[in-house]
Structure formats: C-alpha cells, structure tokens
Amino acid sequence: MHRTKVRIVEDALDANNTIARANREDFDRAGVSVINLMSAPGAGKTALLERALAGLSNEGVRVGVLEGDVAGSFDADRLADLHIPVMQLNTDNGFGGECHLDANMVRTALGTLPLAELDVLIIENVGNLVCPAEFSVGADARIMVCSVTEGEDKPLKYPLMFRACELVIVNKIDLLAHLDYDIDRLEANIAQVNPKATTMQVSARTGEGVDAFRRWIIGVPARAKAPA
Amino acid sequence: MHRTKVRIVEDALDANNTIARANREDFDRAGVSVINLMSAPGAGKTALLERALAGLSNEGVRVGVLEGDVAGSFDADRLADLHIPVMQLNTDNGFGGECHLDANMVRTALGTLPLAELDVLIIENVGNLVCPAEFSVGADARIMVCSVTEGEDKPLKYPLMFRACELVIVNKIDLLAHLDYDIDRLEANIAQVNPKATTMQVSARTGEGVDAFRRWIIGVPARAKAPA
C-alpha cells in the first residue's frame, strides 16, 4: 500500500505544479502579485487581514482576497466589511473536503476574481500546518502566521511549513504576559529551520506591529518585479 | 485529474479501514482500550496528557502513549517524565511527511508497544483539524482538544473533526479573561455540528477541570466493554 501511495502523491504534485505555472502566467499577464497566506487553524490569519488591509486602497494598492476553507464563508463575510473583492472557495464543495488549496482549486476560482482591478491578491489557505506547504498555487510570496499560544516548538515539529515561507508573522503578542512562552526560543527555532525567513511580531487584536506587515504587503509588487 | 483523485482516495481509505480492523482485533486480544487524541497544532494535547496521566497508575489504570508527529520527539520526551511507556512515531520517516496517522502507521508501531502491560493506549495524532478525522486507526474512542485561543468558529469551519469525536475538550480556559471569546457560542457551535458530543472545559496549565478528563480516561475500558 505504501509504495503505491507515494507514487500517486508524486503524480498529483506534478499536475499541481503544471497548473500552478498556468496560474502564474495569468497573474503575471494581469499584473497581480499573489501571496499565499498559511497557518494552523485559529492563528489569526483573517483577523490580521482585517487589520492590515483596512484603508490599503488609500495607499494606492488595490488588494483582493481569495478565502479557502473546508466549509462556510465566515472569513469572507468578515472581510466583506473592508469593501474589497473577496471570494470564498470551499474545499468540501466538489473537492472532497481537502485540507489545503491546490493550484487547480485556485484556477477554478480565477474566473470569479477581478484580476484586472487588483495589484495584490492574497490567498488565505485552509488552516493547516502540513499540507498547504506541499502545494504550490502559483504565488509570488508565501507567508505563515504563527500564534504565540501554539508553543515555541512548532518550527521543529512542522519544519516544511516554516521552510516554505519567506515571512513568518508571530501573532497574538498581546497575550505574552499571560503565557509561559519564550519568544526568543521561537525565533531561534525558526532560524534553525529557515535562516532566511523574515519574522514580524504582531497583535492583530491590538494592532501592534501590523503597520510593518501592511508596508510589507505594499512592497510585494515592487519586489515581485525586481530581478532575483 | 479530479475524478481520478477521488477514486484513489476512496481506495486508500478502504485499505485503511481493513488495517484499522486488524489493529482493533489486536487491541481487543490484548485487552487494551485505545483513544485517538486529535487537535489543531498547539491546542495543548501533550500538556493535557502531562497533567491527566500523572499518577494514573495509582488508580489501577496502566496507560501508554503513542506520539505522532511529522518530525521530532519533543512530545514523547515531555511525557517520558511520567514513567509510562511512550513511543514516538514520525510521519516524515518513511511515510512521506504525512499530515495524520493512519492505521498502517499505527500498525507499524504496534510491535514496539507493550500492549500486554497496558489498559489504555492513547494515540496522540499529528496536530491537524482536517486529515486525522478521515483515517480510522482502530480506536475505541476519539477525543479532540479545542483551544479557546482558536476562536469560536472552528466547529463550523472544520465540522468533520468535531463530528468524528465523542469528547471535545475545550482547553486554555485560564486565558478566557484575556480574550474576546464567547465560550457559550463555541458550545452552541459544537452542538450544531455534533449534538451527541460531550464537552469538558479545562486548563492544562492550571489543572482546572483536568480531573474530569482523568476520570473519563479511567472509565474508557468499562465503556468499551459495555454493550452498545
């Protein structure tokens, strides 16, 4: 059973990469920079977006969000208040309740997104620290949100996710005073698995540190166009 | 691609159920009751076990733990202090970095577990709110831990996991005073997707409520033997 399974997963990933490249070509043609935003369930991806995206159009950056969830449109409903294009993609409708977004699911949603009116598209992935890291969706940048309530050991227990991301946002720092949590140990663990990662400490609840993340989003199009 | 994928997943699940039944027969022969313990990453499964299992042998219940993680033996190392049999199973060694434990992985570990010396085996699954719910490992009971820091919406966003469990443990209630969290709304959301679920509110950090969970574990063998 095991050998067969490994072979199937490799085939699926190859197909995924083919479709991810097609997505990238469409994004490039439309001049849209794309962020794949990942985290464990409840780490605060949506709360962070609520804070960071408010008023971003005043900065000359037009942003849209593709919300991925197994079920429901709770996150899309929250972001609708921001008056930006938000599209909900449920993985249990026709996708079998998948634990991640893959390139084909994103491609399925492309026709519903006003790409010509966007500078940045943020794809909020399904809350999961394992599977989303394995599936390219055609993004320019990968971000993960890591909550201080999850413990300092997560980079060592889920190394692939931490390695897959250029930016690690450490959220819920407003709770640090109430936790037995060593944020320096977290930073050391992140550095151990991904020395190149940038980290930001934020509280989506109080807004502390969110401005740095907002500036990072604003800078994504310029960085995507810069020669590597 | 999509049709092919669905068919493959069904085949894999069938094979999994066959192996899960074999596991159950082995557990039954050894007289061991088995708990499949699941949660999102960082919800506090290991901390809860540290609290609940300490001194359990004095209650006449011999418990062992099978720790499932993508990488590392951090959780097994923590539980080793309890002087109970603890076995670490890493899904990135030969299993391709799987996001869940399946029946075959558990079966692979069976030979290393002293089943004859146990009354209860707790299988701590990989932290993930989606995939572990889809794979039977041959357990008598399924528990999930849900942290109050994850938000009240999780039962509606990850309904399969909440439906798959008889007991939902709401952890980290010591933090309630510092969160904008409506625990009654969580309970209502759990009741909406799984009206039969038992819930317990605990703090693995302070120990509040953990005694009820400990008594629940002690009762597992009797409940497993009772006619349905």
mmCIF file of C-alpha atoms in Angstrom, chain A residues 39-43 127-130 149-150 154 157-158, chain B residues 37-46 69 75 124-130 132 143-147 149-150 154 158 161-162 169 171-172:
data_model
loop_
_atom_site.group_PDB
_atom_site.id
_atom_site.type_symbol
_atom_site.label_atom_id
_atom_site.label_comp_id
_atom_site.label_asym_id
_atom_site.label_seq_id
_atom_site.Cartn_x
_atom_site.Cartn_y
_atom_site.Cartn_z
ATOM 1 C CA SER A 39 -1.191 28.963 9.313
ATOM 2 C CA ALA A 40 -2.612 26.483 11.801
ATOM 3 C CA PRO A 41 -6.364 26.815 12.492
ATOM 4 C CA GLY A 42 -7.116 29.850 14.625
ATOM 5 C CA ALA A 43 -3.693 31.506 14.384
ATOM 6 C CA GLY A 127 -5.818 26.376 8.391
ATOM 7 C CA ASN A 128 -3.291 23.528 8.460
ATOM 8 C CA LEU A 129 0.441 23.433 9.243
ATOM 9 C CA VAL A 130 1.267 20.473 6.990
ATOM 10 C CA THR A 149 -0.446 30.384 22.026
ATOM 11 C CA GLU A 150 0.725 27.425 19.910
ATOM 12 C CA LYS A 154 6.185 24.385 16.127
ATOM 13 C CA LYS A 157 7.610 19.892 14.545
ATOM 14 C CA TYR A 158 6.342 21.334 11.244
ATOM 15 C CA LEU B 37 -6.474 12.146 20.522
ATOM 16 C CA MET B 38 -6.640 14.899 17.905
ATOM 17 C CA SER B 39 -6.445 18.711 17.672
ATOM 18 C CA ALA B 40 -5.029 21.642 15.744
ATOM 19 C CA PRO B 41 -1.304 22.296 16.258
ATOM 20 C CA GLY B 42 -0.614 23.810 19.662
ATOM 21 C CA ALA B 43 -4.048 23.220 21.184
ATOM 22 C CA GLY B 44 -2.386 21.520 24.155
ATOM 23 C CA LYS B 45 -2.762 17.751 23.672
ATOM 24 C CA THR B 46 0.610 16.959 25.229
ATOM 25 C CA ASP B 69 4.400 13.973 14.784
ATOM 26 C CA ASP B 75 6.230 15.403 22.864
ATOM 27 C CA GLU B 124 -1.690 11.436 20.097
ATOM 28 C CA ASN B 125 -2.279 12.250 16.443
ATOM 29 C CA VAL B 126 -0.495 14.842 14.287
ATOM 30 C CA GLY B 127 -1.781 18.358 15.011
ATOM 31 C CA ASN B 128 -4.272 18.944 12.202
ATOM 32 C CA LEU B 129 -8.016 19.698 12.219
ATOM 33 C CA VAL B 130 -8.776 18.057 8.862
ATOM 34 C CA PRO B 132 -6.766 12.820 11.057
ATOM 35 C CA ILE B 143 -11.201 12.942 21.513
ATOM 36 C CA MET B 144 -10.364 16.356 20.199
ATOM 37 C CA VAL B 145 -8.816 19.259 22.058
ATOM 38 C CA CYS B 146 -10.023 22.702 21.043
ATOM 39 C CA SER B 147 -8.210 25.723 22.457
ATOM 40 C CA THR B 149 -7.391 30.877 21.533
ATOM 41 C CA GLU B 150 -8.506 29.374 18.198
ATOM 42 C CA LYS B 154 -13.875 26.189 14.402
ATOM 43 C CA TYR B 158 -13.914 22.001 10.457
ATOM 44 C CA MET B 161 -13.313 16.681 13.021
ATOM 45 C CA PHE B 162 -15.920 17.802 15.545
ATOM 46 C CA ILE B 169 -12.042 19.165 25.439
ATOM 47 C CA ASN B 171 -8.538 23.854 26.689
ATOM 48 C CA LYS B 172 -6.727 27.014 27.889
#
